[in-house]
Tab-separated table of C-alpha atoms in Angstrom:
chain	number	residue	atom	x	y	z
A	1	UNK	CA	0.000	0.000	0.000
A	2	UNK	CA	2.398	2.461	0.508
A	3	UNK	CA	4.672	1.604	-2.440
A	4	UNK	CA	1.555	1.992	-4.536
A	5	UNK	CA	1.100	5.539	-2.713
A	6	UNK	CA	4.070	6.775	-3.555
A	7	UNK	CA	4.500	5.704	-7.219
A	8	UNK	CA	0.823	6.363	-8.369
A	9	UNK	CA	0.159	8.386	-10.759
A	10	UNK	CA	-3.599	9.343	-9.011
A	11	UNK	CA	-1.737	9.542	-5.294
A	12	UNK	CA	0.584	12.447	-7.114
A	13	UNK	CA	-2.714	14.249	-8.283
A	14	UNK	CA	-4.179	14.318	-4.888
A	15	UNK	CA	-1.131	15.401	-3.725
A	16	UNK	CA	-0.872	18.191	-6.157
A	17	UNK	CA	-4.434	18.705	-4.969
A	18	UNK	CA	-3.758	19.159	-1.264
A	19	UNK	CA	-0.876	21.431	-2.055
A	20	UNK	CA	-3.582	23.523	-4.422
A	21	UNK	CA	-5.903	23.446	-1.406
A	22	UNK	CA	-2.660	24.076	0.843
A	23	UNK	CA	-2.520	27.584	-0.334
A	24	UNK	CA	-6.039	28.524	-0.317
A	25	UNK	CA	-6.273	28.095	3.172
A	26	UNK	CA	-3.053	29.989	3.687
A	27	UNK	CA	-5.339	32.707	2.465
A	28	UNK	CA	-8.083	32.028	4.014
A	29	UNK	CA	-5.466	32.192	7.208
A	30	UNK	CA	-4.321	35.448	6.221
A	31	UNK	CA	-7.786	36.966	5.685
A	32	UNK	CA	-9.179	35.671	9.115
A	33	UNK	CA	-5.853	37.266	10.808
A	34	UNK	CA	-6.699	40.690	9.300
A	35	UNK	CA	-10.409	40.347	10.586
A	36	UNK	CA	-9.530	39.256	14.012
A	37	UNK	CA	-7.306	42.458	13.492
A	38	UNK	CA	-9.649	44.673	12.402
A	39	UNK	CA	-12.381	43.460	15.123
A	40	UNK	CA	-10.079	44.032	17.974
A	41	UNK	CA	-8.944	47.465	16.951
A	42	UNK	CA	-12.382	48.119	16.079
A	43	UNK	CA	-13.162	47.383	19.654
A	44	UNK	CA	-10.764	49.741	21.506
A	45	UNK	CA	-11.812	52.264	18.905
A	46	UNK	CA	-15.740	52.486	20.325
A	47	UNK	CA	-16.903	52.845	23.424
A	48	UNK	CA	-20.249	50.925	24.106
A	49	UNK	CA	-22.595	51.165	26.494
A	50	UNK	CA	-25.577	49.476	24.198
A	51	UNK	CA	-26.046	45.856	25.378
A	52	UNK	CA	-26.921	44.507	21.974
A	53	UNK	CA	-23.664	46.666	20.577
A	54	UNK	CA	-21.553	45.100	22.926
A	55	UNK	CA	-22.406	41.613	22.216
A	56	UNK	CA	-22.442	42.262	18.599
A	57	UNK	CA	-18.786	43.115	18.695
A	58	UNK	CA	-18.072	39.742	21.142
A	59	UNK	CA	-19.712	37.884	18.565
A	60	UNK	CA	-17.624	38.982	15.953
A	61	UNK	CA	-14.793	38.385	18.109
A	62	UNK	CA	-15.249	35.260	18.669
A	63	UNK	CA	-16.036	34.370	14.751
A	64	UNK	CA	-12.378	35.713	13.624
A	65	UNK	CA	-10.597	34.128	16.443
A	66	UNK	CA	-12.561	30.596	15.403
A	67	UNK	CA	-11.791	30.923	11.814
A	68	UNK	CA	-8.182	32.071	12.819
A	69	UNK	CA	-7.741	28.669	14.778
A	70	UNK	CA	-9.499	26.113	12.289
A	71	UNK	CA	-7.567	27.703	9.285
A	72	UNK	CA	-4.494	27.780	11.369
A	73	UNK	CA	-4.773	23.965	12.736
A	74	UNK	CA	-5.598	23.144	8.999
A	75	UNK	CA	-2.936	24.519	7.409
A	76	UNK	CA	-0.347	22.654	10.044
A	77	UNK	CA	-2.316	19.756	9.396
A	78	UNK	CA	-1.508	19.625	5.896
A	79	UNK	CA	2.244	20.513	6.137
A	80	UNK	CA	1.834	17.544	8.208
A	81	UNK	CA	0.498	15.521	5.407
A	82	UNK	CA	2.418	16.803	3.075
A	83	UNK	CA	5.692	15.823	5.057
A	84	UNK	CA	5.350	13.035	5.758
A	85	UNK	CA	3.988	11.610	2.548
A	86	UNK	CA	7.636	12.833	0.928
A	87	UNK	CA	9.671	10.691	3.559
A	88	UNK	CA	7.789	7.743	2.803
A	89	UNK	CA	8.330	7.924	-0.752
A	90	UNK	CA	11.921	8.453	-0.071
A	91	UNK	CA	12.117	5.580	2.197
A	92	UNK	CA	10.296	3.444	-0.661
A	93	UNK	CA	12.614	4.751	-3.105
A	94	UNK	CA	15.694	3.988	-1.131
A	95	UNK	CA	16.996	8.095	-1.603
A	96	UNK	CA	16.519	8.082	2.290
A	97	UNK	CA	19.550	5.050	2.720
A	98	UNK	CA	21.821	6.268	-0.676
A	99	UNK	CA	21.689	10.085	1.190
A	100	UNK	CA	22.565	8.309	4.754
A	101	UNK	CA	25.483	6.367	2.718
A	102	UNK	CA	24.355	3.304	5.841
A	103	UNK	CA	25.100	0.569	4.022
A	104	UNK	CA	25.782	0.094	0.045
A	105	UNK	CA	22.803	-0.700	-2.365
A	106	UNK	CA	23.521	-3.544	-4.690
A	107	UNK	CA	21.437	-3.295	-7.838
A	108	UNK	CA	20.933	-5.688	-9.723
A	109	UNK	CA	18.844	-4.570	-12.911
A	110	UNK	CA	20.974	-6.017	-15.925
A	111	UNK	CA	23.087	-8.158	-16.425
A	112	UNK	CA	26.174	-6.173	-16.275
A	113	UNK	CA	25.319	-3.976	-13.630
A	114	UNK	CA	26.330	-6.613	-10.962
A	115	UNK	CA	29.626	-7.459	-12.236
A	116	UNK	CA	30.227	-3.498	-12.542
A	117	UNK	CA	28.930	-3.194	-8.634
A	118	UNK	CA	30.926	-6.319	-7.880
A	119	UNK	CA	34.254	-4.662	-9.254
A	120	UNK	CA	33.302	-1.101	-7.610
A	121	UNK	CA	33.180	-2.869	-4.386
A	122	UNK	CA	36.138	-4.861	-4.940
A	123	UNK	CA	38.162	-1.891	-5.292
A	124	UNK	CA	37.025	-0.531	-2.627
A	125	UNK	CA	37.997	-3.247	-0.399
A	126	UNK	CA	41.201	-3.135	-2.138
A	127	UNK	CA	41.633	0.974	-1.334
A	128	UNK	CA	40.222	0.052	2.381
A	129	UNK	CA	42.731	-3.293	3.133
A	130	UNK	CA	45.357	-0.729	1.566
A	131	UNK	CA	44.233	2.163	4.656
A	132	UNK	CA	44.764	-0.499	7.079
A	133	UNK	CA	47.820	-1.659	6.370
A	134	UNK	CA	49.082	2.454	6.451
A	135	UNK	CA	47.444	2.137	9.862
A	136	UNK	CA	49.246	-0.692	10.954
A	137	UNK	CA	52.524	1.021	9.744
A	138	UNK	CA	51.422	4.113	11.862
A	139	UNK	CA	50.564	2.394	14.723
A	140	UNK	CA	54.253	0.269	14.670
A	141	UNK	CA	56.224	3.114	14.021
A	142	UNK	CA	54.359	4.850	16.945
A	143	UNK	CA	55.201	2.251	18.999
A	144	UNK	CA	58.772	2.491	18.634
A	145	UNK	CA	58.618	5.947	19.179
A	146	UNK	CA	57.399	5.337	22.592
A	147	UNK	CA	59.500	2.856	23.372
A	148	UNK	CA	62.924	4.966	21.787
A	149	UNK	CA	61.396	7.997	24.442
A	150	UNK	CA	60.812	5.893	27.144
A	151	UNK	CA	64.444	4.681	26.859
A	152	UNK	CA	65.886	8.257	26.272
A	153	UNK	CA	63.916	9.355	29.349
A	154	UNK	CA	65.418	6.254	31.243
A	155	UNK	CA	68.983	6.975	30.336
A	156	UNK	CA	67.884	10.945	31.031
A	157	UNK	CA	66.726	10.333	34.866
A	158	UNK	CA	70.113	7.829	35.055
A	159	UNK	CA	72.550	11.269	34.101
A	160	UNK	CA	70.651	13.207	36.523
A	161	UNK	CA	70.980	10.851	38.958
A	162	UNK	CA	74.583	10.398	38.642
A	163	UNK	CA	75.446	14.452	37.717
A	164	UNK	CA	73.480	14.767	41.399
A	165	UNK	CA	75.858	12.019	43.087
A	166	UNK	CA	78.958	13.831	41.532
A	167	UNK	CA	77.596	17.289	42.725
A	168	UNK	CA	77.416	15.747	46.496
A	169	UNK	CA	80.562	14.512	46.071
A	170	UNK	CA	82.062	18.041	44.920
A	171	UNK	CA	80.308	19.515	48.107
A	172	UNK	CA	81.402	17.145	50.283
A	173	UNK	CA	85.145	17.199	49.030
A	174	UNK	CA	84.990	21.316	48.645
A	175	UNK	CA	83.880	21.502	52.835
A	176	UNK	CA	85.957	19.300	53.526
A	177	UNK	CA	89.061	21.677	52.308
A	178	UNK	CA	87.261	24.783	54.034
A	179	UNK	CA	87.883	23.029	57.063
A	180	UNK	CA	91.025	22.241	57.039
């Protein structure tokens, strides 16, 4: 049902319908925003005191606000429609999972086209087995980077260590002079 909604040629005509109908009620929308408008300045305008008058204008009031509302939920109602009846004839389609680049779409509709999507994918797996390998390169020669500082800062901490000893040792020998 909905793959026959979205390819039929009588589905697209109602379609084109509701979008007709669409923009008559954005209209209609406009002209009961103006009334409602018009009713409420017309309203701080006069000053009644005439019962009848009075509920006259509220009357009015309430007619533009109503027609406001009902073209207003309407019109959202349709953009509603509208919506979603273009997602689900991408998601029929498949544009929805090509766009989202998820997972490949194999096609086959000839008899070439397969071999063709076999060899595209092929190299592909070729280009990506060829990225991994790079990786594995990087990730070695990162490796024995680490190691080569660790060592350096090994052999580092051993020179300080020993330039400490032999300043002790200086000290030690120099005080021992200033006392005698």
């Amino acid at each position: 049902m909905i793959t026959w909604s979205s390819r039929s040629v009588v589905a697209q005509r109602v379609l084109y319908g509701v979008r007709i109908a669409f923009g008559f009620i954005l209209l209609l929308f406009c002209d009961a925003v103006m009334r409602l408008r018009k009713v409420d300045q017309e309203k701080h305008k006069t000053r009644l005191v005439d019962e009848h008058a009075l509920c006259q204008m509220r009357v009015q009031q309430f007619y533009a606000q109503r027609n406001t509302y009902l073209t207003g939920i309407t019109m959202f109602l349709g953009l509603i429609l509208i919506s979603t009846h273009s997602l689900i004839a991408q998601l029929v389609s498949g544009d929805g999972i090509a766009e989202a680049g998820s997972t490949p779409r194999l096609t086959t509709s000839g008899p070439g086209s397969s071999k063709a999507e076999n060899e595209r994918l092929k190299g592909q797996l070729a280009d990506a087995r060829k990225e991994l390998d790079e990786l594995k390169k990087k990730d070695r020669d990162m490796e024995t980077l680490k190691k080569q500082a660790d060592s350096s800062h090994k052999e580092y901490m051993r020179l300080a260590d020993e330039c400490e000893g032999l300043r002790k040792k200086l000290g030690a020998a120099s005080e021992s002079k200033k006392d005698a």
